[in-house]
Amino acid sequence: MVLSFFESQSISDLYPMALTRPAADMRCGIFTLAEKWVYEMMGGDTLALAGAESASGFQEFTANPHFGFVTRDYLSVKFPQPTQAATLYINGHILPTEPLAKACLSLQPSDSLWQGDTLIACGA
């Protein structure tokens, strides 16, 4: 699965910090929002986040081409898009939960998940 974190129009709510990095790359505790999504997508495997050799490998999952950002042009050099076509687009400023991650994983290519007027995720 290839994840791509995008920024919604409400990114300006996170200024000035969002001027230097995508919302998904901001820390919320010791992990970034993107790392929290990966954690939930992997079923809450703490060994994967710790980089344990027995886990499927958080380091491998977060390395391109499986993970990337759709962001403003001037940030795309440091925070590139996935090199492969994304299979799931996730709103980068949404904090994940286990049920939300499961709902996102079940999305088909033409499906999308909304909360009111906010797009949370869509299949590609």
Coordinates of N, CA and C in Angstrom, one line a residue:
M1 N 0.8 -1.2 0.0 CA 0.0 0.0 0.0 C 0.9 1.2 0.0
V2 N 0.5 2.2 -0.8 CA 1.2 3.4 -0.9 C 0.4 4.6 -0.4
L3 N 0.8 5.2 0.7 CA 0.1 6.3 1.3 C 0.6 7.6 0.8
S4 N -0.3 8.6 0.7 CA 0.0 9.9 0.3 C -0.8 10.9 1.2
F5 N -0.1 11.7 2.0 CA -0.8 12.6 2.9 C -0.9 14.0 2.1
F6 N -2.2 14.4 2.1 CA -2.4 15.7 1.4 C -2.8 16.8 2.4
E7 N -2.8 18.0 2.0 CA -3.2 19.1 2.8 C -4.5 19.7 2.4
S8 N -5.4 20.0 3.3 CA -6.7 20.5 2.9 C -6.6 22.1 3.0
Q9 N -7.7 22.7 2.7 CA -7.7 24.2 2.7 C -7.5 24.7 4.1
S10 N -7.8 24.0 5.1 CA -7.7 24.4 6.5 C -6.3 24.4 7.0
I11 N -5.3 24.1 6.1 CA -3.9 24.1 6.5 C -3.5 25.5 7.1
S12 N -4.1 26.5 6.7 CA -3.8 27.9 7.2 C -4.0 28.0 8.7
D13 N -4.9 27.1 9.2 CA -5.1 27.2 10.6 C -3.9 26.8 11.4
L14 N -3.0 26.1 10.8 CA -1.8 25.6 11.5 C -0.5 26.5 11.2
Y15 N -0.8 27.7 10.6 CA 0.3 28.6 10.3 C 0.8 29.2 11.7
P16 N 2.0 29.5 11.9 CA 3.1 29.6 11.0 C 3.9 28.3 10.9
M17 N 3.6 27.3 11.7 CA 4.4 26.0 11.7 C 4.2 25.3 10.3
A18 N 3.0 25.4 9.7 CA 2.7 24.7 8.5 C 3.4 25.3 7.3
L19 N 4.1 26.4 7.5 CA 4.8 27.1 6.4 C 6.1 26.3 6.1
T20 N 6.6 25.6 7.1 CA 7.9 24.9 6.9 C 7.8 23.4 6.8
R21 N 6.6 22.8 6.9 CA 6.4 21.4 6.8 C 5.0 21.0 6.6
P22 N 4.7 19.9 6.0 CA 3.3 19.5 5.9 C 2.7 19.2 7.3
A23 N 1.4 19.3 7.4 CA 0.8 19.0 8.7 C 1.0 17.6 9.1
A24 N 1.1 16.6 8.2 CA 1.4 15.2 8.6 C 2.8 15.0 9.2
D25 N 3.7 15.9 8.9 CA 5.0 15.8 9.5 C 5.2 16.6 10.8
M26 N 4.1 17.1 11.3 CA 4.2 17.8 12.6 C 4.1 16.8 13.7
R27 N 4.8 17.0 14.8 CA 4.8 16.1 16.0 C 3.6 16.3 16.8
C28 N 3.0 15.2 17.3 CA 1.9 15.2 18.2 C 2.3 14.2 19.3
G29 N 3.1 14.6 20.3 CA 3.7 13.7 21.2 C 5.1 13.4 20.6
I30 N 5.5 12.1 20.7 CA 6.8 11.8 20.2 C 6.8 11.4 18.7
F31 N 5.6 11.2 18.2 CA 5.5 10.8 16.8 C 4.8 11.8 15.9
T32 N 5.1 11.8 14.6 CA 4.4 12.8 13.7 C 3.1 12.2 13.4
L33 N 2.2 13.0 12.9 CA 0.9 12.5 12.5 C 1.0 11.4 11.5
A34 N 1.9 11.5 10.6 CA 2.1 10.4 9.6 C 2.5 9.1 10.3
E35 N 3.4 9.2 11.2 CA 3.8 8.0 12.0 C 2.7 7.4 12.7
K36 N 1.8 8.3 13.3 CA 0.6 7.7 14.0 C -0.3 7.0 13.0
W37 N -0.4 7.5 11.8 CA -1.3 6.8 10.8 C -0.7 5.5 10.5
V38 N 0.6 5.4 10.3 CA 1.3 4.2 10.0 C 1.1 3.2 11.1
Y39 N 1.2 3.7 12.3 CA 1.0 2.8 13.5 C -0.4 2.2 13.5
E40 N -1.4 3.0 13.2 CA -2.7 2.5 13.2 C -3.0 1.6 12.0
M41 N -2.4 1.9 10.9 CA -2.5 1.1 9.7 C -1.9 -0.3 9.8
M42 N -0.9 -0.4 10.7 CA -0.2 -1.6 10.9 C -0.8 -2.4 12.1
G43 N -2.0 -1.9 12.5 CA -2.7 -2.6 13.6 C -2.2 -2.3 15.0
G44 N -1.6 -1.2 15.2 CA -1.1 -0.8 16.5 C 0.2 -1.6 16.9
D45 N 1.0 -2.0 16.0 CA 2.2 -2.8 16.3 C 3.3 -1.8 16.8
T46 N 3.5 -1.8 18.1 CA 4.5 -0.9 18.7 C 5.9 -1.4 18.3
L47 N 6.1 -2.7 18.0 CA 7.4 -3.1 17.6 C 7.8 -2.5 16.3
A48 N 6.8 -2.3 15.4 CA 7.1 -1.7 14.1 C 7.6 -0.3 14.3
L49 N 6.9 0.4 15.2 CA 7.4 1.8 15.4 C 8.7 1.9 16.0
A50 N 9.1 0.9 16.8 CA 10.4 0.9 17.5 C 11.5 0.5 16.5
G51 N 11.1 0.0 15.3 CA 12.0 -0.5 14.3 C 12.6 -1.8 14.6
A52 N 11.9 -2.7 15.4 CA 12.4 -4.0 15.7 C 12.5 -4.8 14.5
E53 N 13.5 -5.7 14.5 CA 13.8 -6.5 13.3 C 12.7 -7.5 13.1
S54 N 12.0 -7.9 14.1 CA 10.9 -8.9 14.0 C 9.6 -8.3 13.4
A55 N 9.5 -7.0 13.5 CA 8.3 -6.4 12.9 C 8.4 -6.3 11.4
S56 N 7.3 -5.9 10.8 CA 7.3 -5.8 9.3 C 8.1 -4.6 8.9
G57 N 8.4 -3.7 9.8 CA 9.4 -2.7 9.4 C 8.8 -1.3 9.2
F58 N 8.7 -0.6 10.2 CA 8.3 0.8 10.1 C 9.2 1.6 9.2
Q59 N 10.5 1.4 9.3 CA 11.5 2.1 8.6 C 11.3 1.8 7.1
E60 N 11.0 0.6 6.7 CA 10.8 0.2 5.3 C 9.5 0.9 4.8
F61 N 8.5 0.9 5.7 CA 7.1 1.4 5.2 C 7.2 2.9 5.0
T62 N 7.9 3.6 5.9 CA 7.9 5.1 5.7 C 8.9 5.6 4.7
A63 N 9.8 4.7 4.2 CA 10.7 5.1 3.2 C 10.0 5.2 1.8
N64 N 10.3 6.1 1.0 CA 9.8 6.2 -0.3 C 10.1 4.8 -1.0
P65 N 9.2 4.2 -1.8 CA 8.1 4.7 -2.5 C 6.7 4.4 -1.8
H66 N 6.7 4.0 -0.5 CA 5.4 3.6 0.1 C 4.7 4.8 0.9
F67 N 5.3 5.9 0.9 CA 4.9 7.0 1.8 C 5.3 8.3 1.3
G68 N 4.4 9.3 1.3 CA 4.8 10.6 0.7 C 3.8 11.7 1.0
F69 N 4.0 12.8 0.5 CA 3.2 14.0 0.8 C 2.8 14.7 -0.5
V70 N 1.6 15.2 -0.5 CA 1.2 16.1 -1.6 C 1.1 17.4 -0.9
T71 N 2.0 18.3 -1.2 CA 2.1 19.5 -0.4 C 2.5 20.7 -1.4
R72 N 2.7 21.8 -0.9 CA 3.0 23.0 -1.7 C 4.3 22.8 -2.4
D73 N 4.5 23.5 -3.5 CA 5.6 23.3 -4.4 C 7.0 23.5 -3.7
Y74 N 7.0 24.5 -2.9 CA 8.3 24.8 -2.2 C 8.7 23.8 -1.1
L75 N 7.7 23.0 -0.7 CA 8.0 22.0 0.3 C 8.2 20.6 -0.3
S76 N 7.9 20.5 -1.6 CA 7.9 19.2 -2.2 C 9.3 18.6 -2.4
V77 N 10.3 19.5 -2.3 CA 11.7 19.0 -2.5 C 12.1 18.2 -1.2
K78 N 11.8 18.7 0.0 CA 12.1 18.1 1.2 C 11.1 17.0 1.6
F79 N 9.9 17.2 1.2 CA 8.8 16.2 1.5 C 8.2 15.7 0.2
P80 N 8.8 14.8 -0.5 CA 8.4 14.4 -1.8 C 7.1 13.5 -1.8
Q81 N 6.5 13.5 -3.0 CA 5.4 12.6 -3.3 C 5.9 11.2 -3.4
P82 N 5.0 10.2 -3.2 CA 5.5 8.8 -3.4 C 5.9 8.6 -4.9
T83 N 6.9 7.8 -5.1 CA 7.4 7.5 -6.4 C 6.5 6.6 -7.2
Q84 N 5.7 5.8 -6.5 CA 4.7 5.0 -7.1 C 3.3 5.7 -7.0
A85 N 2.3 5.3 -7.8 CA 1.0 5.9 -7.6 C 0.4 5.5 -6.3
A86 N -0.1 6.5 -5.6 CA -0.7 6.3 -4.3 C -2.0 5.4 -4.4
T87 N -2.2 4.6 -3.4 CA -3.4 3.8 -3.3 C -4.4 4.4 -2.3
L88 N -3.9 5.2 -1.4 CA -4.7 5.8 -0.4 C -4.2 7.2 -0.1
Y89 N -5.1 8.2 -0.3 CA -4.8 9.6 0.1 C -5.5 9.9 1.4
I90 N -4.7 10.5 2.4 CA -5.1 10.8 3.7 C -4.9 12.2 4.0
N91 N -5.9 12.9 4.6 CA -5.8 14.3 5.1 C -4.8 14.3 6.2
G92 N -3.7 15.0 5.9 CA -2.5 15.0 6.8 C -2.7 15.7 8.2
H93 N -3.8 16.4 8.4 CA -3.9 17.0 9.7 C -5.0 16.3 10.6
I94 N -5.4 15.2 10.2 CA -6.4 14.4 10.9 C -5.6 13.4 11.8
L95 N -6.0 13.4 13.1 CA -5.4 12.5 14.1 C -6.1 11.1 14.0
P96 N -5.3 10.0 13.7 CA -6.0 8.8 13.5 C -6.4 8.0 14.8
T97 N -7.4 7.2 14.6 CA -7.8 6.3 15.6 C -7.9 4.9 15.0
E98 N -7.9 3.9 15.8 CA -8.0 2.5 15.2 C -9.2 2.3 14.3
P99 N -10.4 2.7 14.7 CA -11.6 2.5 13.8 C -11.5 3.4 12.5
L100 N -10.9 4.6 12.6 CA -10.7 5.4 11.5 C -9.7 4.8 10.5
A101 N -8.7 4.2 11.0 CA -7.7 3.6 10.1 C -8.3 2.4 9.4
K102 N -9.1 1.6 10.2 CA -9.7 0.4 9.6 C -10.7 0.8 8.5
A103 N -11.4 1.9 8.7 CA -12.3 2.4 7.7 C -11.6 2.9 6.5
C104 N -10.4 3.5 6.6 CA -9.6 4.0 5.5 C -9.0 2.8 4.7
L105 N -8.6 1.8 5.4 CA -8.1 0.6 4.8 C -9.1 -0.1 3.9
S106 N -10.4 0.0 4.3 CA -11.4 -0.7 3.5 C -11.9 0.1 2.3
L107 N -11.4 1.3 2.1 CA -11.8 2.1 1.0 C -11.4 1.5 -0.4
Q108 N -12.4 1.5 -1.3 CA -12.1 1.1 -2.7 C -11.6 2.3 -3.5
P109 N -11.0 2.1 -4.7 CA -10.5 3.2 -5.4 C -11.4 4.4 -5.7
S110 N -12.7 4.2 -5.8 CA -13.6 5.3 -6.1 C -14.3 5.8 -4.8
D111 N -13.9 5.3 -3.6 CA -14.6 5.7 -2.4 C -13.9 6.8 -1.7
S112 N -14.6 7.5 -0.8 CA -14.0 8.6 0.0 C -14.7 8.6 1.3
L113 N -14.0 9.1 2.3 CA -14.5 9.1 3.7 C -14.6 10.6 4.1
W114 N -15.7 11.0 4.5 CA -15.9 12.4 4.9 C -16.5 12.6 6.3
Q115 N -16.1 13.7 7.0 CA -16.7 14.1 8.2 C -17.3 15.5 8.0
G116 N -18.6 15.6 7.8 CA -19.1 16.9 7.5 C -18.6 17.3 6.1
D117 N -17.9 18.5 6.1 CA -17.4 19.0 4.8 C -15.9 18.7 4.7
T118 N -15.3 17.9 5.6 CA -13.9 17.6 5.6 C -13.6 16.2 5.0
L119 N -12.8 16.2 4.0 CA -12.4 15.0 3.4 C -11.3 14.4 4.2
I120 N -11.5 13.1 4.7 CA -10.6 12.5 5.6 C -9.6 11.6 4.7
A121 N -10.2 10.8 3.8 CA -9.4 9.9 3.0 C -10.1 9.5 1.8
C122 N -9.4 9.1 0.8 CA -10.0 8.6 -0.5 C -9.1 7.6 -1.1
G123 N -9.7 6.6 -1.7 CA -8.9 5.6 -2.5 C -8.5 6.2 -3.8
A124 N -7.5 5.7 -4.4 CA -7.0 6.2 -5.7 C -7.0 5.1 -6.7

